[in-house]
Amino acid sequence: MTKDFITALPKAELHLHIEGSLEPELMFALAARNGVAIPYASVEEVRAAYAFSNLQDFLDIYYAGADVLRTRADFHDLAAAYFDRAAADGVVHAEIMFDPQTHTARGIPFAEVIEGLLSAMAQAQARHGITSALIMSFLRHLSEEEAFATLAEATPWLDRITAVGLDSSEVGHPPEKFARVFAAARGRGLKLVAHAGEEGPPEYVRQALDVLAVDRIDHGNRSLEDPALVERLAREGMTLTVCPLSNLKLCVVDRIEDHPIDAMLAQGLRATINSDDPAYFGGYVADNYRAVAAARGLDRAALATLARNSFTGSFLPADAVAAHVARVDAMVHPA
Ligand code: HPA
Ligand code: ZN
């Protein structure tokens, strides 16, 4: 069987919340395993609840769903299921976010969360040859002090964490709220990413650049409202981790046909395609490529650019980036 072009294209996924890969079937299985009650009678009922009109609608359901995750084995099984799907989609490298505060606030030890994820990452490398990295995200609706406490809790694992991130409710929680903890993370050798410009204004993207000094912007859609900002992002070669099906489900765009992915590329932005919370938004990374390819008529050259950007925007060492980019190039310019 020949794989379709999008699946066969080597890709990195740079914006994936591991808690957002919890499929309803696994949610039921973990609820049963842990004796946790969930407010749904069936998988169909869960999926029917996934109708969101904004980010907060989604976050309420996403944090509730995470309650079934209790043990190291749960976090392992969650991530293993993600890696199996990612491998089937042609993902060869994944930089996955996790939200420790969602779990430690419920009394789950930090060690249970991260050790479960790390064992699934090792297994994915052995089984599928997928490399991966961890991004520890701070919940921006909580205080900077709580983010500092999380950074302190992570101390024994800092050599296995690549970056810190910033997620959850954006509007009202600007990047500058986390200036000191991001500086501290940078001081400990971590890379920095932040969600900005998903629902928040272009000013939040500027703050992520100027105040946090991030290495990547997650989403960044609303940058397009500010031509000077777009020019700067393009000039600086800043990677944007764009999530088309998430944008549709959270009403960042009204219709997938309106998605600005090709406008981003045309303006010189280093955009990438990612799945964000695939179990909630109706598709993994290849589904996201397919959705915009169909809706915006992207050709193979544009798809290859998006895949190339996913490697140049990754935190992989330069030699690995070059090797992956060469494989992408071979897909569009066969020898
Ligand atoms: N935005 C903000 N926080 C999140 C998201 C998102 O798209 N997904 C999971 N947490
Ligand atoms: Zn996200």
XYZ file of N, CA, C and O in Angstrom, residues 15 170 194-206 216-227 229-230 233 238-256 258-265 267 269-274 276 288 292:
268
model
N 3.476 21.246 18.821
C 2.440 21.815 19.692
C 1.376 20.761 19.945
O 0.460 20.572 19.158
N -5.987 32.556 28.070
C -5.016 33.576 27.647
C -5.410 35.006 28.038
O -4.603 35.720 28.657
N 5.607 29.957 24.450
C 4.395 30.466 25.111
C 3.265 30.528 24.099
O 3.476 30.908 22.939
N 2.067 30.157 24.548
C 0.875 30.411 23.747
C 0.660 31.924 23.720
O 0.665 32.571 24.782
N 0.475 32.471 22.540
C 0.203 33.912 22.434
C -0.504 34.187 21.115
O -0.165 33.609 20.081
N -1.508 35.050 21.181
C -2.215 35.420 19.967
C -3.178 34.365 19.472
O -3.514 34.333 18.289
N -3.625 33.485 20.370
C -4.694 32.534 20.016
C -6.007 33.297 20.189
O -6.737 33.523 19.235
N -6.286 33.742 21.413
C -7.411 34.652 21.660
C -6.907 36.039 22.058
O -7.615 37.027 21.933
N -5.699 36.076 22.588
C -5.131 37.340 23.055
C -4.675 38.206 21.888
O -4.463 37.715 20.771
N -4.499 39.507 22.135
C -4.160 40.478 21.086
C -2.700 40.390 20.656
O -1.884 39.759 21.341
N -2.346 41.053 19.543
C -0.954 41.069 19.084
C 0.016 41.522 20.177
O 1.166 41.049 20.228
N -0.445 42.398 21.064
C 0.403 42.865 22.167
C 0.939 41.696 23.006
O 2.065 41.737 23.501
N 0.145 40.634 23.163
C 0.611 39.475 23.935
C 1.747 38.756 23.191
O 2.638 38.184 23.815
N 1.690 38.768 21.863
C 2.778 38.159 21.079
C 4.043 38.996 21.268
O 5.137 38.456 21.489
N 3.890 40.320 21.222
C 5.048 41.210 21.454
C 5.656 40.973 22.835
O 6.871 40.931 22.997
N 9.843 30.153 20.592
C 8.756 29.849 19.651
C 7.484 30.456 20.195
O 7.339 30.581 21.414
N 6.577 30.750 19.277
C 5.239 31.218 19.654
C 4.251 30.094 19.339
O 4.213 29.588 18.209
N 3.456 29.708 20.330
C 2.391 28.732 20.090
C 1.131 29.465 19.621
O 0.665 30.404 20.288
N 0.610 29.035 18.487
C -0.496 29.687 17.765
C 0.018 30.951 17.067
O 0.557 30.863 15.988
N -0.193 32.112 17.662
C 0.268 33.363 17.040
C -0.662 33.941 15.998
O -0.331 34.945 15.355
N -1.846 33.340 15.828
C -2.750 33.771 14.748
C -3.013 35.271 14.720
O -3.041 35.886 13.658
N -3.240 35.846 15.905
C -3.662 37.256 15.905
C -2.523 38.225 15.575
O -2.777 39.426 15.402
N -1.305 37.699 15.408
C -0.203 38.538 14.918
C -0.571 39.168 13.582
O -0.094 40.262 13.253
N -1.393 38.441 12.812
C -1.731 38.896 11.461
C -2.459 40.238 11.460
O -2.542 40.903 10.433
N -2.995 40.637 12.632
C -3.681 41.936 12.712
C -2.689 43.093 12.750
O -3.104 44.258 12.683
N -1.401 42.791 12.908
C -0.397 43.827 13.132
C 0.751 43.656 12.123
O 1.664 42.861 12.350
N 0.703 44.393 11.000
C 1.704 44.197 9.939
C 3.147 44.376 10.407
O 4.035 43.631 9.962
N 4.332 43.687 13.325
C 4.668 42.477 14.081
C 4.945 41.315 13.125
O 5.900 40.548 13.326
N 4.116 41.182 12.097
C 4.329 40.120 11.103
C 5.707 40.268 10.467
O 6.471 39.302 10.357
N 8.316 39.133 13.003
C 8.341 37.675 13.184
C 9.028 37.005 11.996
O 9.814 36.063 12.157
N 10.964 33.614 13.459
C 10.284 33.027 14.621
C 9.293 31.958 14.173
O 8.456 32.206 13.297
N 9.389 30.793 14.774
C 8.462 29.706 14.443
C 7.116 29.919 15.132
O 7.061 30.249 16.322
N 6.045 29.729 14.366
C 4.684 29.726 14.924
C 4.165 28.302 14.847
O 4.208 27.681 13.779
N 3.665 27.788 15.955
C 3.094 26.437 15.950
C 1.578 26.571 15.777
O 0.835 26.756 16.732
N 1.152 26.478 14.538
C -0.246 26.727 14.178
C -1.033 25.410 14.248
O -0.494 24.342 13.931
N -2.288 25.499 14.666
C -3.110 24.304 14.914
C -4.476 24.488 14.244
O -5.438 24.954 14.874
N -4.576 24.099 12.963
C -5.783 24.438 12.200
C -7.094 23.880 12.756
O -8.082 24.617 12.856
N -7.141 22.585 13.102
C -8.418 22.036 13.585
C -8.769 22.595 14.955
O -9.949 22.776 15.278
N -7.768 22.913 15.770
C -8.008 23.601 17.040
C -8.616 24.973 16.766
O -9.604 25.371 17.391
N -8.031 25.686 15.814
C -8.547 27.022 15.478
C -10.005 26.947 15.051
O -10.801 27.826 15.396
N -10.353 25.895 14.318
C -11.751 25.737 13.893
C -12.641 25.430 15.090
O -13.661 26.096 15.305
N -12.242 24.464 15.913
C -13.085 24.022 17.034
C -13.241 25.097 18.103
O -14.261 25.142 18.800
N -12.216 25.948 18.268
C -12.289 26.987 19.301
C -12.706 28.335 18.703
O -12.612 29.376 19.358
N -13.169 28.283 17.451
C -13.741 29.473 16.805
C -12.746 30.623 16.640
O -13.128 31.793 16.614
N -11.454 30.266 16.517
C -10.439 31.265 16.144
C -10.619 31.604 14.657
O -10.380 32.725 14.230
N -11.060 30.600 13.892
C -11.556 30.841 12.523
C -12.987 30.307 12.452
O -13.326 29.352 13.158
N -13.825 30.949 11.617
C -15.224 30.505 11.505
C -15.352 29.248 10.659
O -16.198 28.397 10.924
N -14.519 29.171 9.614
C -14.582 28.037 8.698
C -13.143 27.656 8.359
O -12.284 28.535 8.260
N -12.894 26.380 8.122
C -11.524 25.959 7.792
C -11.087 26.615 6.468
O -9.899 26.891 6.261
N -11.390 29.535 5.790
C -10.861 30.872 6.120
C -9.500 30.797 6.813
O -8.975 31.818 7.270
N -8.949 29.593 6.951
C -7.705 29.497 7.722
C -6.561 30.248 7.036
O -6.361 30.114 5.834
N -5.776 31.030 7.813
C -4.733 31.868 7.198
C -3.384 31.189 6.994
O -2.377 31.880 6.807
N -3.336 29.860 6.981
C -2.022 29.206 6.908
C -1.230 29.629 5.673
O -0.019 29.898 5.761
N -1.890 29.731 4.520
C -1.148 30.114 3.312
C -0.797 31.600 3.337
O 0.266 32.002 2.846
N -1.655 32.415 3.970
C -1.323 33.840 4.131
C -0.084 33.986 5.012
O 0.787 34.826 4.770
N 0.018 33.147 6.041
C 1.200 33.188 6.913
C 2.461 32.874 6.112
O 3.473 33.584 6.208
N 2.404 31.806 5.326
C 3.578 31.432 4.526
C 3.910 32.525 3.513
O 5.081 32.885 3.331
N 3.498 35.606 3.786
C 4.108 36.767 4.445
C 5.460 36.436 5.079
O 6.011 37.233 5.833
N 6.209 34.027 7.215
C 6.205 33.500 8.583
C 6.586 32.021 8.566
O 6.163 31.272 7.687
N 7.366 31.622 9.561
C 7.786 30.225 9.659
C 6.690 29.454 10.402
O 6.816 29.138 11.592
N 5.629 29.160 9.677
C 4.487 28.467 10.271
C 4.681 26.961 10.206
O 5.311 26.446 9.278
N 4.133 26.284 11.205
C 4.141 24.820 11.237
C 2.704 24.355 11.508
O 1.858 25.142 11.939
N 2.459 23.068 11.258
C 1.118 22.492 11.454
C 1.170 21.481 12.602
O 2.038 20.598 12.616
N 0.230 21.625 13.516
C 0.227 20.804 14.735
C -1.202 20.473 15.143
O -2.150 21.079 14.647
N -2.376 20.230 18.639
C -2.823 20.880 19.877
C -3.435 19.868 20.864
O -2.729 19.382 21.736
N -4.646 17.435 10.338
C -4.514 18.894 10.273
C -3.898 19.333 8.946
O -4.350 20.305 8.338
N -6.116 21.614 5.958
C -5.750 22.878 5.305
C -5.340 22.672 3.853
O -5.570 23.560 3.016
